[in-house]
Coordinates of C-alpha atoms in Angstrom, one line a residue:
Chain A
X1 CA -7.2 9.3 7.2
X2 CA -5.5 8.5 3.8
X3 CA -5.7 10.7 0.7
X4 CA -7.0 8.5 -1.6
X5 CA -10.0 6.2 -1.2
X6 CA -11.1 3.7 -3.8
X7 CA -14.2 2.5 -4.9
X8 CA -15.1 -0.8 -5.3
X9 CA -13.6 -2.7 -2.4
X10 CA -13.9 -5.9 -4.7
X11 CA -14.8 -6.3 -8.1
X12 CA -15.3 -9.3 -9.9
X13 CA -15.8 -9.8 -13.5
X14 CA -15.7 -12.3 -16.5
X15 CA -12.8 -12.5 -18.8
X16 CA -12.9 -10.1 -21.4
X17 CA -15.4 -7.9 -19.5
X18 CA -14.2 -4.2 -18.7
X19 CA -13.1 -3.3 -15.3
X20 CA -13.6 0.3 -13.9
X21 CA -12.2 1.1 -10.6
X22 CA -12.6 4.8 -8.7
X23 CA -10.2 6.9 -6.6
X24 CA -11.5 10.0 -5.0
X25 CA -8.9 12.2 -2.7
X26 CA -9.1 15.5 -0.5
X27 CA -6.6 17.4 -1.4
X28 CA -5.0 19.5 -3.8
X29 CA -2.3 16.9 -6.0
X30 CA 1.0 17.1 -8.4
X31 CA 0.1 14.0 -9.4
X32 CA -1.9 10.8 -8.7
X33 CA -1.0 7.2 -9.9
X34 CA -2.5 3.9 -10.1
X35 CA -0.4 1.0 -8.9
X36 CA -0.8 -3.0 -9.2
X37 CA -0.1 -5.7 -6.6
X38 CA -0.3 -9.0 -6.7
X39 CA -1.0 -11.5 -3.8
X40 CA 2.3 -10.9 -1.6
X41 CA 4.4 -9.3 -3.7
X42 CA 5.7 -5.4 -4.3
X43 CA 3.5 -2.8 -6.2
X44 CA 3.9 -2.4 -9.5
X45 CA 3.8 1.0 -11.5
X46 CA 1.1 1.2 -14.1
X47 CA 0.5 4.8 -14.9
X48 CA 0.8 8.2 -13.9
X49 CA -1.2 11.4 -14.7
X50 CA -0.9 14.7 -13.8
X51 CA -2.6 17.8 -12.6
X52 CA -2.9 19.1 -15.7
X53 CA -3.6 16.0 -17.7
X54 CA -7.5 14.7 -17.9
X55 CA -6.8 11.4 -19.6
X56 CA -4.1 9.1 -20.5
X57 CA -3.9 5.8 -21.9
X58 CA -1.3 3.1 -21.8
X59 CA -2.1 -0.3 -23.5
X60 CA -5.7 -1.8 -22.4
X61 CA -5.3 0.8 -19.4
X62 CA -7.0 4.0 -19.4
X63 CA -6.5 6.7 -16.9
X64 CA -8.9 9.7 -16.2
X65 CA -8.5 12.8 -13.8
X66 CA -11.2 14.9 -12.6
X67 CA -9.1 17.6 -10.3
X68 CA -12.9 19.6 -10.0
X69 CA -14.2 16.7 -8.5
X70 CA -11.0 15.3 -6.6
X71 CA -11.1 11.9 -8.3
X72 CA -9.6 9.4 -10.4
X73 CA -11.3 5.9 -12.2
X74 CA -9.0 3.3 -14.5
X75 CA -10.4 1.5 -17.2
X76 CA -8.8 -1.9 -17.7
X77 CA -10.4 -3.4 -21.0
X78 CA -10.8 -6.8 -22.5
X79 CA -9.9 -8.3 -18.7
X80 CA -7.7 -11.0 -19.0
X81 CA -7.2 -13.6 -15.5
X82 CA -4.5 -12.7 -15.3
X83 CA -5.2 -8.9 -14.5
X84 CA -6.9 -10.6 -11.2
X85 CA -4.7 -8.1 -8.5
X86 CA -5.2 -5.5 -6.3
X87 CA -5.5 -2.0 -7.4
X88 CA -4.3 0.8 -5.5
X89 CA -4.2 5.0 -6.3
X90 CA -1.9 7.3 -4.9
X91 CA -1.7 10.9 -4.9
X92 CA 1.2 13.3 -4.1
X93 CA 0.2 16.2 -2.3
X94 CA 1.3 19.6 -3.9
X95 CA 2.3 20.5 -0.5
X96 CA 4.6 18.5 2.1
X97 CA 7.2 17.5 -0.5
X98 CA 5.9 14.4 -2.3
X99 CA 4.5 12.7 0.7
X100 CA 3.2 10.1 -1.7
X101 CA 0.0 8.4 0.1
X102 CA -2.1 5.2 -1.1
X103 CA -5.7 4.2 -0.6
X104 CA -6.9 0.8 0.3
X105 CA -7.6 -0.3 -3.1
X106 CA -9.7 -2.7 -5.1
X107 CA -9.1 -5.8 -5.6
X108 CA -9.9 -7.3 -9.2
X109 CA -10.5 -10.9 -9.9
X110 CA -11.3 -11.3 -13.4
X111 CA -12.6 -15.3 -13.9
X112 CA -11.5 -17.6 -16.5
Chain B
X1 CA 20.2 -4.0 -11.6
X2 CA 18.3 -5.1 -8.7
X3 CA 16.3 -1.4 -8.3
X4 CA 14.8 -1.5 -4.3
X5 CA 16.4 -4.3 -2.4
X6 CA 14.8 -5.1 1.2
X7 CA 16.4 -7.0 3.9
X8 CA 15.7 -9.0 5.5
X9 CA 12.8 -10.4 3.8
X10 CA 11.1 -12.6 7.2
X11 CA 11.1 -11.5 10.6
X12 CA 9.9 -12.5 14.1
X13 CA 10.5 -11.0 16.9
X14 CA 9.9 -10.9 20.6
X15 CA 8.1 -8.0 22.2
X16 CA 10.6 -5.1 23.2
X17 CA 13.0 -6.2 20.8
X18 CA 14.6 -4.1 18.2
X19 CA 15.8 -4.6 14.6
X20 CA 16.7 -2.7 11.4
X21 CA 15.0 -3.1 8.1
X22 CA 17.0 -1.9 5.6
X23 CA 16.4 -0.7 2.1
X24 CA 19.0 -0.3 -0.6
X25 CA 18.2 1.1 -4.3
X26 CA 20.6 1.4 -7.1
X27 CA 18.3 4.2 -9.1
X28 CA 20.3 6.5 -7.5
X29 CA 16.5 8.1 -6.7
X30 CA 16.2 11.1 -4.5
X31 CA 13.3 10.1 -2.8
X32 CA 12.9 7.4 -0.6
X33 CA 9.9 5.8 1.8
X34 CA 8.9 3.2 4.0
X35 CA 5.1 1.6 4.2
X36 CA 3.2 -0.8 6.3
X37 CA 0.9 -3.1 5.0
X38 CA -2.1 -4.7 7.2
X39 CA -4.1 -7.5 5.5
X40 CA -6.9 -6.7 3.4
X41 CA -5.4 -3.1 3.4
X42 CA -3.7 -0.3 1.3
X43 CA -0.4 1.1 2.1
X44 CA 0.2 3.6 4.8
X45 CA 3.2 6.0 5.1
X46 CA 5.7 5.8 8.0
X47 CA 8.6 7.9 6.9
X48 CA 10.0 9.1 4.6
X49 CA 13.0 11.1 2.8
X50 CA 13.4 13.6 0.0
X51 CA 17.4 13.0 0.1
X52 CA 20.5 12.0 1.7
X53 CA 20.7 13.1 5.5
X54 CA 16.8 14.6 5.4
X55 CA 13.7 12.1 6.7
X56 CA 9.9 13.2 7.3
X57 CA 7.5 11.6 9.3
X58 CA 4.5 10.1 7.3
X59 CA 0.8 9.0 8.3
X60 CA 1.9 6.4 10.9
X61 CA 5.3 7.3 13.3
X62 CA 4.7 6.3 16.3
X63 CA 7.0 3.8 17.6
X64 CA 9.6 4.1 14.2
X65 CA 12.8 5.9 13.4
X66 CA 14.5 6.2 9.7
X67 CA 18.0 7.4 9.0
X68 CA 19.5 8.5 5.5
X69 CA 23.0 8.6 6.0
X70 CA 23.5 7.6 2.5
X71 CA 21.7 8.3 -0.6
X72 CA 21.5 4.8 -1.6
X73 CA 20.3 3.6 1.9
X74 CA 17.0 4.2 3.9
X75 CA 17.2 2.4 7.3
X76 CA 13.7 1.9 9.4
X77 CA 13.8 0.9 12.8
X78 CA 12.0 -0.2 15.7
X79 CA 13.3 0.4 19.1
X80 CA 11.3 -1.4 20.9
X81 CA 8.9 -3.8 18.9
X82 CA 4.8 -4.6 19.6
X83 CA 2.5 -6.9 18.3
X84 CA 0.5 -3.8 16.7
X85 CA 3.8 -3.4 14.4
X86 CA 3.2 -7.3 12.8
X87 CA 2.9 -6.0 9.3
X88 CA 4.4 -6.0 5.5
X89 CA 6.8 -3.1 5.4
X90 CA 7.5 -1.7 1.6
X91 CA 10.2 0.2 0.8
X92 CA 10.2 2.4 -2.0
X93 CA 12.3 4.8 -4.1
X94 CA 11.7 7.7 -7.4
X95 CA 12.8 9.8 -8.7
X96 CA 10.5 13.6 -7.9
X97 CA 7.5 14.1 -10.0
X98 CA 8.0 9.8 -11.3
X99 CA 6.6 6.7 -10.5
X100 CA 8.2 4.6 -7.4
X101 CA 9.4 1.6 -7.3
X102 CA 8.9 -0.8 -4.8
X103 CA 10.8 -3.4 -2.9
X104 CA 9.1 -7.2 -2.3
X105 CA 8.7 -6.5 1.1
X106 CA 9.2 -7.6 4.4
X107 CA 6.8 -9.9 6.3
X108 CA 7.6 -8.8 10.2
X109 CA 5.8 -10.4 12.8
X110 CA 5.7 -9.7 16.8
X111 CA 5.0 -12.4 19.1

């Protein structure tokens, strides 16, 4: 089964509303990362945080890291439609040389 | 600079044939990996490789085989194709301990 499993399935909110997706893993991790994707098209990078790290931020993004609880959630704030994407975490493994695995993600639609 | 270039980017084929996907990055990344995409799902490993002339199997194998002859180059390939492999395959590349970057994909179907 994959490493990283993410809660919602399927969020939707108004514009301008906060959205708060979860990722919770199994494993011991390097790092984990949150990726974007819209409909059809590649994953995009959004942020990575490490072991060691608890919180990051990066624009209207915000990243925290519970490694005593195995999980992850990211705060996107002030939703704009166009943040309307699936959301996916994935963790590397601190064993089995960066076998970087995703979860099945949430996907976000944000209304207008 | 193109970063992770897949080709092709459509596919059908017939059951039992074979083709090559091939990925290409210009990052000059160590690591490389190929995914399958299902609808409604996330990503799940097949291979992957942690440099020139290494691979490692991922989540989901069966029925695939990678080569890394050249840093710049991950090959995937299906000897003998199924409908069960009708997917999106991603290929991506990093650098160790960063973010990857990811290809547009390619839409394969088996008919």
């Amino acid at each position: 089964s994959q490493q990283g499993e993410e809660d919602p399935q399927a969020l939707s909110i108004q514009e301008g509303e906060n959205a708060t997706m979860n990722c919770s893993y199994k494993t011991s991790i390097n790092n984990l990362q949150w990726y974007r994707q819209n409909s059809g098209r590649g994953l995009v990078h959004l942020i990575l945080i490490r072991s060691n790290e608890r919180e990051k931020h990066s624009g209207r993004l915000r990243v925290t890291l519970d490694t005593s609880k195995k999980s992850s959630s990211l705060l996107i704030t002030a939703s704009r439609a166009a943040d309307t994407a699936s959301y996916f975490c994935a963790t590397d493994g601190n064993t089995g040389g960066f076998k970087t695995i995703f979860g099945a993600g949430t996907r976000l639609f944000v209304k207008a | 600079n193109a970063g992770v270039t897949q080709t092709p980017k459509f596919r059908v084929l017939k059951t039992g044939q074979s083709m090559t996907l091939l990925c290409a990055q210009d990052m000059n990344h160590e690591y490389m990996y190929w995914y399958r995409q299902d609808p409604g799902m996330g990503l799940r490993l097949i291979h992957y490789s942690v440099g020139e002339g290494t691979t490692a199997k991922g989540e989901v194998p069966d029925g695939y085989n990678v080569s890394r002859l050249k840093k710049q180059n991950f090959l995937l390939g299906l000897e003998s194709a199924a409908p069960s492999q009708t997917s999106v395959y991603f290929c991506a590349a990093r650098l160790r301990t960063a973010e990857a970057f990811f290809g547009q994909g390619t839409r394969l179907t088996v008919v």
